[in-house]
Amino acid sequence: MENIIGYRCTLCGSEFEYKELTTCPGCGEKGILDIIFDYHKTGAVFNRSTLARDRRFDIWRYKALLPVKGEGFEKYLRVGWTPLYRSNSLEKELGIKELYIKDDGINPTGSLKDRASGVAVAKAFELGYRTVACSSTGNAASSLAGNAARLGLKSVIFVPQRAPEGKVAQLLIFGAKVVSVIGDYRDTFNLSKAAIDKYGWYNRNAGINPVMVEGKKTVALEIAEQLDFEPSDWVAVSVGDGCTIGGVYKGFYDLYKLRMIDRIPKILGVQSTGCSPFVDAAGDLAALKPAEEDTLADSIAVGIPRNPVKAMRAVSESGGKWLAVSDDLILDTMRVLGRMEGVFSEPAGAAAAAGVRQAVEQGIIKPGETVTAISTGSGLKDVKNALRAAGKPSLCEPNLDALEKSGILL
Ligand SMILES: *Cc1c(COP(=O)(O)O)cnc(C)c1O
Ligand SMILES: [Zn+2]
């Protein structure tokens, strides 16, 4: 970590030395910090030839660009180095030059959140915490619980009473203390905050912790490396709090500063029309207003995003675009990804590819361009909506005659 210079506040620009710090002391909760690397020092130990020799295929491959010591790798779950598939059919149907699908549902607890949680538990362990905590209805919670369990840390997770059963089941299997709060998500968040302050647990809440973005940026480092350091013209990702898209940008930014890539891809930020605060604000931070949370893509149903500065910067600095897709297009894209590419995504995971389809139709993405769509979570996370997208199977009597008459094989 000798190559980390310090922090810079994304709001006021103040710089701080590198120590345990979550947000800017002057700006409070909104003053989300960037971690600043010395790219000269980093480049001496991390470059294309060191990577070519590295036999470790998980996020710790990029340890030189992560703000943790990260020792004792064998103790951790294997997070990252997920497949980047070249599209078989969808690319042709869309008539674009190249389409890649980065399947992050393959991570150990089934979502891209493992990249942040893996780094979070490493940091908590390094700082001597024995308990980690967060409030979440979904993937952040299950990934924190899983990664903590593997490292022998305790986890305390606050969920609203209505949290989906599949994700709660993951929490319980991983041995988390699950506090099911009688109230909505805001009540849950507030109780978790009060408890974390009182008991002094490591806080993995809502993506304001700068360490989370650093973990999530590994998805961009992988995309670049898997494409031999010539990333696609566009990278599409779905957006809730804005931490993931901020991480995607930071990963490409680091590689650009290290001169390992010669341009940062245009980033397509995709939301659902049922919850689209960033799209509504049209790239203007001052215009950001709380939005309704009316979408089946629960992982991106975030009416008040907690990481708006990094999210907006990702799109504006990369010359990208904001886009909202309908829930119907998301469901249709779940079918398309499954049938054409063999990739099973939860709704928020399919949203990025849905955004690509819409962007091609609207002429935002041009036929000669190359695109990567990140599938951020596995479809098994949300079986209810998968069945809504795909329909139910037909029943058949157990004989060949009935099978032929049933029409199932037609
Ligand atoms: C969390 C999540 C997102 C969005 O990430 P943010 O950091 O909240 O913007 C997208 N897809 C899935 C599957 C997620 O779990
Ligand atoms: Zn500040």
Coordinates of C-alpha atoms and ligand atoms in Angstrom, one line a residue:
M1 CA 0.0 0.0 0.0
E2 CA 3.1 2.3 -0.2
N3 CA 1.8 3.3 -3.6
I4 CA -1.3 5.0 -2.1
I5 CA -0.9 8.8 -1.7
G6 CA -4.1 9.5 0.2
Y7 CA -7.7 10.6 -0.2
R8 CA -9.4 13.3 -2.2
C9 CA -13.0 14.4 -1.4
T10 CA -15.2 14.2 -4.5
L11 CA -17.2 17.2 -3.4
C12 CA -14.8 19.9 -2.0
G13 CA -11.5 18.5 -3.4
S14 CA -9.7 18.5 0.0
E15 CA -6.9 15.9 0.3
F16 CA -6.2 13.8 3.3
E17 CA -3.5 11.4 4.3
Y18 CA -4.2 7.7 4.1
K19 CA -5.6 6.3 7.3
E20 CA -8.9 4.9 8.5
L21 CA -11.5 7.4 7.1
T22 CA -14.9 6.8 5.6
T23 CA -16.1 10.2 4.3
C24 CA -14.7 13.8 4.2
P25 CA -14.7 15.3 7.8
G26 CA -15.8 18.7 6.3
C27 CA -18.5 17.5 4.0
G28 CA -20.0 14.6 6.1
E29 CA -21.9 11.7 4.5
K30 CA -22.0 13.3 1.0
G31 CA -18.3 13.9 1.0
I32 CA -17.4 10.5 -0.6
L33 CA -13.6 10.0 -1.0
D34 CA -11.4 8.9 -3.8
I35 CA -8.3 6.9 -3.1
I36 CA -5.3 8.4 -4.9
F37 CA -2.6 6.1 -6.2
D38 CA 0.9 7.0 -7.2
Y39 CA 0.9 5.6 -10.7
H40 CA 4.6 5.9 -11.1
K41 CA 5.3 3.6 -8.1
T42 CA 2.4 1.3 -9.1
G43 CA 3.6 0.9 -12.6
A44 CA 7.0 -0.4 -11.4
V45 CA 5.4 -3.5 -9.8
F46 CA 2.2 -3.8 -11.9
N47 CA 2.3 -3.9 -15.7
R48 CA 1.5 -6.2 -18.6
S49 CA 4.6 -8.4 -18.0
T50 CA 4.0 -8.9 -14.3
L51 CA 0.4 -9.8 -15.1
A52 CA 1.5 -12.2 -17.8
R53 CA 3.5 -14.1 -15.2
D54 CA 0.8 -14.1 -12.5
R55 CA -0.9 -17.4 -12.0
R56 CA -3.5 -16.1 -9.6
F57 CA -6.9 -15.7 -11.2
D58 CA -9.1 -13.7 -8.8
I59 CA -9.4 -10.1 -7.6
W60 CA -6.0 -10.4 -5.7
R61 CA -4.4 -10.5 -9.1
Y62 CA -4.8 -6.7 -8.9
K63 CA -3.6 -6.3 -5.4
A64 CA -1.2 -3.6 -6.4
L65 CA -4.2 -1.4 -7.2
L66 CA -6.2 -2.4 -4.1
P67 CA -6.1 -0.5 -0.7
V68 CA -5.5 -3.6 1.4
K69 CA -2.5 -5.7 2.4
G70 CA -4.5 -8.8 1.3
E71 CA -2.3 -11.5 2.8
G72 CA -3.3 -15.1 3.2
F73 CA -5.2 -15.3 0.0
E74 CA -6.2 -19.0 0.6
K75 CA -8.4 -17.9 3.4
Y76 CA -10.8 -15.9 1.1
L77 CA -13.6 -17.0 -1.2
R78 CA -12.5 -17.0 -4.8
V79 CA -14.0 -13.7 -6.1
G80 CA -13.6 -12.4 -9.6
W81 CA -12.0 -13.5 -12.9
T82 CA -15.5 -14.2 -14.2
P83 CA -16.0 -15.2 -17.8
L84 CA -16.2 -12.6 -20.6
Y85 CA -18.2 -14.2 -23.4
R86 CA -18.1 -13.1 -27.0
S87 CA -21.8 -13.1 -28.1
N88 CA -22.9 -15.8 -30.4
S89 CA -26.2 -14.5 -31.7
L90 CA -27.3 -11.3 -30.0
E91 CA -24.4 -9.4 -31.6
K92 CA -25.5 -10.4 -35.1
E93 CA -29.1 -9.6 -34.3
L94 CA -28.1 -6.1 -33.1
G95 CA -25.9 -5.7 -36.1
I96 CA -22.9 -4.4 -34.1
K97 CA -19.3 -5.2 -34.6
E98 CA -18.6 -7.1 -31.3
L99 CA -20.7 -7.7 -28.2
Y100 CA -19.2 -9.2 -25.0
I101 CA -21.1 -10.3 -21.9
K102 CA -19.2 -10.2 -18.6
D103 CA -21.0 -12.7 -16.4
D104 CA -20.5 -11.6 -12.8
G105 CA -23.3 -13.8 -11.6
I106 CA -20.6 -16.5 -11.5
N107 CA -19.1 -15.0 -8.4
P108 CA -19.2 -17.1 -5.2
T109 CA -22.4 -15.6 -3.8
G110 CA -23.9 -14.8 -7.2
S111 CA -23.2 -11.1 -7.8
L112 CA -20.7 -8.4 -8.6
K113 CA -21.1 -7.3 -4.9
D114 CA -18.6 -10.0 -4.0
R115 CA -15.8 -7.8 -5.4
A116 CA -16.6 -5.1 -2.9
S117 CA -17.3 -7.5 0.0
G118 CA -14.1 -9.5 -0.6
V119 CA -12.0 -6.3 -0.3
A120 CA -14.2 -5.1 2.6
V121 CA -13.6 -8.2 4.8
A122 CA -9.9 -8.1 4.0
K123 CA -9.8 -4.5 5.2
A124 CA -11.9 -5.3 8.3
F125 CA -9.6 -8.2 9.1
E126 CA -6.5 -6.1 8.6
L127 CA -7.8 -3.4 10.9
G128 CA -8.6 -5.9 13.6
Y129 CA -12.4 -5.9 13.5
R130 CA -14.2 -9.1 14.4
T131 CA -17.7 -8.1 13.2
V132 CA -18.8 -6.6 9.9
A133 CA -22.3 -5.1 9.4
C134 CA -24.5 -3.6 6.7
S135 CA -28.2 -3.0 5.9
S136 CA -29.4 -4.2 2.5
T137 CA -32.3 -6.1 1.0
G138 CA -30.1 -8.1 -1.3
N139 CA -26.8 -8.8 -2.8
A140 CA -24.6 -6.6 -0.7
A141 CA -25.9 -8.4 2.4
S142 CA -25.5 -12.0 1.1
S143 CA -22.1 -11.3 -0.3
L144 CA -20.9 -9.7 2.9
A145 CA -22.2 -12.6 5.0
G146 CA -20.6 -15.2 2.7
N147 CA -17.2 -13.5 2.4
A148 CA -17.2 -12.9 6.2
A149 CA -18.1 -16.5 7.0
R150 CA -15.1 -17.8 5.0
L151 CA -12.8 -15.5 6.9
G152 CA -14.2 -16.4 10.3
L153 CA -15.7 -12.9 10.9
K154 CA -19.1 -12.4 12.3
S155 CA -21.7 -10.5 10.3
V156 CA -24.8 -8.6 11.4
I157 CA -27.2 -7.8 8.6
F158 CA -30.2 -5.5 8.8
V159 CA -33.0 -6.3 6.4
P160 CA -36.5 -4.9 6.0
Q161 CA -39.2 -7.5 7.0
R162 CA -40.3 -7.8 3.3
A163 CA -36.8 -8.9 2.0
P164 CA -36.9 -11.6 -0.7
E165 CA -36.7 -15.1 0.8
G166 CA -33.9 -16.4 -1.5
K167 CA -31.5 -13.7 -0.4
V168 CA -32.5 -14.1 3.3
A169 CA -31.8 -17.8 3.0
Q170 CA -28.3 -17.0 1.8
L171 CA -27.8 -14.8 4.9
L172 CA -29.0 -17.5 7.3
I173 CA -26.9 -20.3 5.7
F174 CA -23.8 -18.1 6.0
G175 CA -24.5 -17.8 9.7
A176 CA -25.2 -14.0 9.7
K177 CA -27.1 -12.5 12.6
V178 CA -30.1 -11.3 10.6
V179 CA -32.1 -8.4 12.1
S180 CA -35.5 -8.4 10.3
V181 CA -36.7 -4.9 10.9
I182 CA -40.4 -4.1 11.2
G183 CA -40.5 -1.2 8.9
D184 CA -39.3 0.0 5.4
Y185 CA -35.8 0.2 4.0
R186 CA -35.1 3.7 5.5
D187 CA -36.0 2.4 9.0
T188 CA -33.7 -0.5 8.4
F189 CA -30.8 1.7 7.3
N190 CA -31.3 4.0 10.3
L191 CA -31.3 1.2 12.8
S192 CA -28.1 -0.3 11.3
K193 CA -26.4 3.1 11.5
A194 CA -27.3 3.5 15.1
A195 CA -26.2 0.0 16.0
I196 CA -22.9 0.3 14.0
D197 CA -22.1 3.6 15.8
K198 CA -22.9 2.0 19.2
Y199 CA -21.1 -1.3 18.8
G200 CA -18.2 -0.2 16.6
W201 CA -18.5 -2.9 13.8
Y202 CA -16.9 -2.5 10.4
N203 CA -19.3 -0.6 8.2
R204 CA -20.0 -1.9 4.7
N205 CA -23.1 0.3 4.3
A206 CA -24.5 1.7 1.1
G207 CA -21.4 2.0 -0.9
I208 CA -20.1 5.3 0.6
N209 CA -17.0 3.5 1.9
P210 CA -14.2 4.3 -0.7
V211 CA -12.8 0.8 -0.3
M212 CA -16.0 -0.6 -2.0
V213 CA -15.5 1.2 -5.3
E214 CA -11.9 0.0 -5.3
G215 CA -13.1 -3.6 -5.0
K216 CA -15.7 -3.1 -7.7
K217 CA -13.2 -1.6 -10.1
T218 CA -11.6 -5.1 -10.6
V219 CA -14.5 -5.9 -13.0
A220 CA -13.1 -3.2 -15.4
L221 CA -9.5 -4.4 -14.9
E222 CA -10.6 -7.8 -15.9
I223 CA -12.6 -6.7 -18.9
A224 CA -9.5 -4.8 -20.2
E225 CA -7.1 -7.7 -19.6
Q226 CA -9.5 -10.2 -21.1
L227 CA -9.7 -8.1 -24.2
D228 CA -5.9 -7.8 -24.3
F229 CA -5.9 -4.2 -23.1
E230 CA -8.1 -3.0 -26.0
P231 CA -11.4 -2.6 -24.2
S232 CA -14.6 -2.3 -26.2
D233 CA -15.8 1.2 -27.3
W234 CA -18.7 1.0 -24.8
V235 CA -19.2 -0.7 -21.4
A236 CA -22.8 -1.0 -20.2
V237 CA -23.7 -1.4 -16.5
S238 CA -26.9 -1.1 -14.4
V239 CA -27.0 1.6 -11.8
G240 CA -28.6 1.8 -8.3
D241 CA -26.5 3.7 -5.7
G242 CA -23.9 4.4 -8.3
C243 CA -21.0 2.6 -6.6
T244 CA -20.7 -0.1 -9.3
I245 CA -20.6 2.3 -12.2
G246 CA -18.1 4.5 -10.2
G247 CA -15.9 1.4 -9.8
V248 CA -16.1 0.6 -13.5
Y249 CA -14.9 4.0 -14.4
K250 CA -12.1 4.0 -11.7
G251 CA -10.7 0.7 -13.0
F252 CA -10.4 2.0 -16.5
Y253 CA -9.1 5.3 -15.2
D254 CA -6.3 3.5 -13.3
L255 CA -5.3 1.6 -16.4
Y256 CA -5.3 4.7 -18.5
K257 CA -3.1 6.5 -16.0
L258 CA -0.8 3.5 -15.9
R259 CA -0.7 3.8 -19.8
M260 CA -1.9 0.2 -20.0
I261 CA -4.9 1.2 -22.2
D262 CA -5.0 4.2 -24.5
R263 CA -8.6 5.3 -23.9
I264 CA -11.4 4.9 -21.4
P265 CA -14.5 3.2 -22.8
K266 CA -17.7 5.2 -23.0
I267 CA -19.8 4.1 -20.1
L268 CA -23.6 3.5 -20.6
G269 CA -25.4 3.9 -17.3
V270 CA -28.6 1.9 -17.3
Q271 CA -31.6 2.4 -15.0
S272 CA -35.2 1.2 -15.0
T273 CA -37.9 3.6 -16.2
G274 CA -39.6 2.8 -12.8
C275 CA -36.7 4.2 -10.9
S276 CA -34.4 6.5 -12.8
P277 CA -33.1 9.4 -10.7
F278 CA -29.8 9.7 -12.7
V279 CA -31.6 9.6 -16.1
D280 CA -34.1 12.2 -14.8
A281 CA -31.3 14.5 -13.7
A282 CA -29.7 14.2 -17.2
G283 CA -26.2 14.3 -15.8
D284 CA -26.7 17.4 -13.6
L285 CA -25.9 16.7 -10.0
A286 CA -27.9 19.7 -8.8
A287 CA -31.0 18.3 -10.6
L288 CA -30.9 15.0 -8.8
K289 CA -34.2 14.4 -7.0
P290 CA -35.5 11.4 -5.0
A291 CA -37.3 9.0 -7.4
E292 CA -40.0 6.4 -7.1
E293 CA -38.9 2.8 -6.6
D294 CA -41.3 1.1 -8.9
T295 CA -39.4 -1.6 -10.8
L296 CA -39.0 -5.4 -10.6
A297 CA -35.3 -5.0 -10.8
D298 CA -34.9 -4.8 -7.0
S299 CA -31.1 -4.4 -7.0
I300 CA -31.4 -1.1 -8.8
A301 CA -34.6 0.2 -7.1
V302 CA -32.7 3.0 -5.4
G303 CA -34.7 6.2 -5.2
I304 CA -32.0 8.1 -3.3
P305 CA -28.6 7.1 -4.7
R306 CA -25.8 7.3 -2.1
N307 CA -22.9 7.6 -4.5
P308 CA -24.1 10.2 -7.0
V309 CA -20.9 12.1 -7.6
K310 CA -18.9 9.1 -8.7
A311 CA -21.8 7.8 -10.8
M312 CA -22.3 11.0 -12.7
R313 CA -18.6 11.5 -13.2
A314 CA -18.3 8.0 -14.7
V315 CA -20.7 8.9 -17.5
S316 CA -19.6 12.5 -18.1
E317 CA -15.8 11.9 -18.0
S318 CA -16.0 8.9 -20.3
G319 CA -18.3 10.6 -22.8
G320 CA -21.0 8.0 -22.1
K321 CA -24.7 8.2 -21.8
W322 CA -27.6 7.7 -19.3
L323 CA -30.5 5.5 -20.4
A324 CA -33.7 4.1 -18.8
V325 CA -35.2 0.8 -20.0
S326 CA -38.7 -0.6 -19.2
D327 CA -39.3 -3.6 -17.0
D328 CA -40.8 -5.3 -20.1
L329 CA -37.5 -4.9 -22.0
I330 CA -35.6 -6.2 -19.0
L331 CA -37.8 -9.3 -18.8
D332 CA -37.4 -9.8 -22.6
T333 CA -33.7 -9.4 -22.3
M334 CA -33.6 -12.0 -19.5
R335 CA -35.1 -14.5 -22.1
V336 CA -32.8 -13.3 -24.9
L337 CA -29.6 -13.7 -22.8
G338 CA -30.7 -17.1 -21.6
R339 CA -31.7 -18.4 -25.0
M340 CA -29.1 -16.8 -27.2
E341 CA -26.1 -16.8 -24.9
G342 CA -26.7 -19.3 -22.1
V343 CA -26.4 -16.6 -19.5
F344 CA -29.0 -16.4 -16.6
S345 CA -29.3 -12.9 -15.1
E346 CA -31.4 -11.4 -12.4
P347 CA -33.4 -8.4 -13.7
A348 CA -30.8 -5.8 -12.6
G349 CA -28.2 -8.0 -14.3
A350 CA -30.1 -8.1 -17.6
A351 CA -30.7 -4.4 -17.5
A352 CA -27.3 -3.5 -18.9
A353 CA -27.9 -5.7 -22.0
A354 CA -31.4 -4.3 -22.3
G355 CA -29.8 -0.8 -22.3
V356 CA -27.4 -1.9 -25.1
R357 CA -30.4 -3.1 -27.2
Q358 CA -32.2 0.2 -26.7
A359 CA -29.0 2.3 -27.4
V360 CA -28.4 0.5 -30.7
E361 CA -32.0 1.1 -31.7
Q362 CA -31.7 4.8 -30.8
G363 CA -28.5 5.1 -32.7
I364 CA -26.4 5.9 -29.6
I365 CA -24.3 2.8 -30.2
K366 CA -23.2 2.7 -33.8
P367 CA -23.0 -0.5 -36.0
G368 CA -19.2 -0.2 -36.2
E369 CA -18.7 -0.1 -32.4
T370 CA -17.8 -2.8 -29.9
V371 CA -19.7 -3.2 -26.6
T372 CA -19.4 -5.1 -23.3
A373 CA -22.5 -5.6 -21.2
I374 CA -22.0 -6.5 -17.5
S375 CA -24.4 -9.0 -16.1
T376 CA -24.1 -8.0 -12.4
G377 CA -26.1 -10.8 -10.8
S378 CA -27.3 -14.4 -11.2
G379 CA -30.9 -15.2 -12.2
L380 CA -31.1 -17.8 -9.4
K381 CA -31.3 -14.8 -7.0
D382 CA -34.8 -14.0 -8.1
V383 CA -36.6 -17.1 -9.4
K384 CA -40.0 -15.4 -9.2
N385 CA -39.1 -12.8 -11.9
A386 CA -37.3 -15.5 -13.9
L387 CA -40.5 -17.4 -14.1
R388 CA -42.3 -14.2 -14.9
A389 CA -40.0 -13.7 -17.9
A390 CA -39.9 -17.3 -19.1
G391 CA -43.3 -18.7 -18.2
K392 CA -44.2 -22.0 -16.4
P393 CA -43.6 -25.5 -17.9
S394 CA -46.6 -27.5 -19.3
L395 CA -47.7 -30.7 -17.6
C396 CA -47.7 -34.0 -19.4
E397 CA -49.0 -37.5 -18.7
P398 CA -46.2 -40.1 -18.4
N399 CA -46.6 -41.7 -21.9
L400 CA -45.2 -41.0 -25.4
D401 CA -48.7 -40.5 -26.9
A402 CA -49.5 -37.8 -24.5
L403 CA -46.1 -36.2 -25.1
E404 CA -46.8 -36.0 -28.8
K405 CA -50.3 -34.7 -28.4
S406 CA -49.2 -32.1 -25.8
G407 CA -47.5 -29.9 -28.3
I408 CA -44.6 -29.2 -25.9
L409 CA -42.1 -30.4 -28.5
L410 CA -43.4 -28.1 -31.3
Ligands
LIG1 C1 -26.0 -3.6 -6.4 C2 -26.3 -4.0 -7.8 C3 -26.4 -3.2 -8.9 C4 -26.1 -1.7 -8.8 O1 -25.0 -1.3 -8.1 P1 -24.9 0.1 -7.4 O2 -23.6 0.2 -6.8 O3 -26.0 0.1 -6.4 O4 -25.2 1.1 -8.5 C5 -26.7 -3.7 -10.1 N1 -27.0 -5.0 -10.3 C6 -26.9 -5.9 -9.3 C7 -27.3 -7.3 -9.5 C8 -26.6 -5.4 -8.0 O5 -26.6 -6.3 -6.9
ZN2 ZN -15.1 17.4 1.3

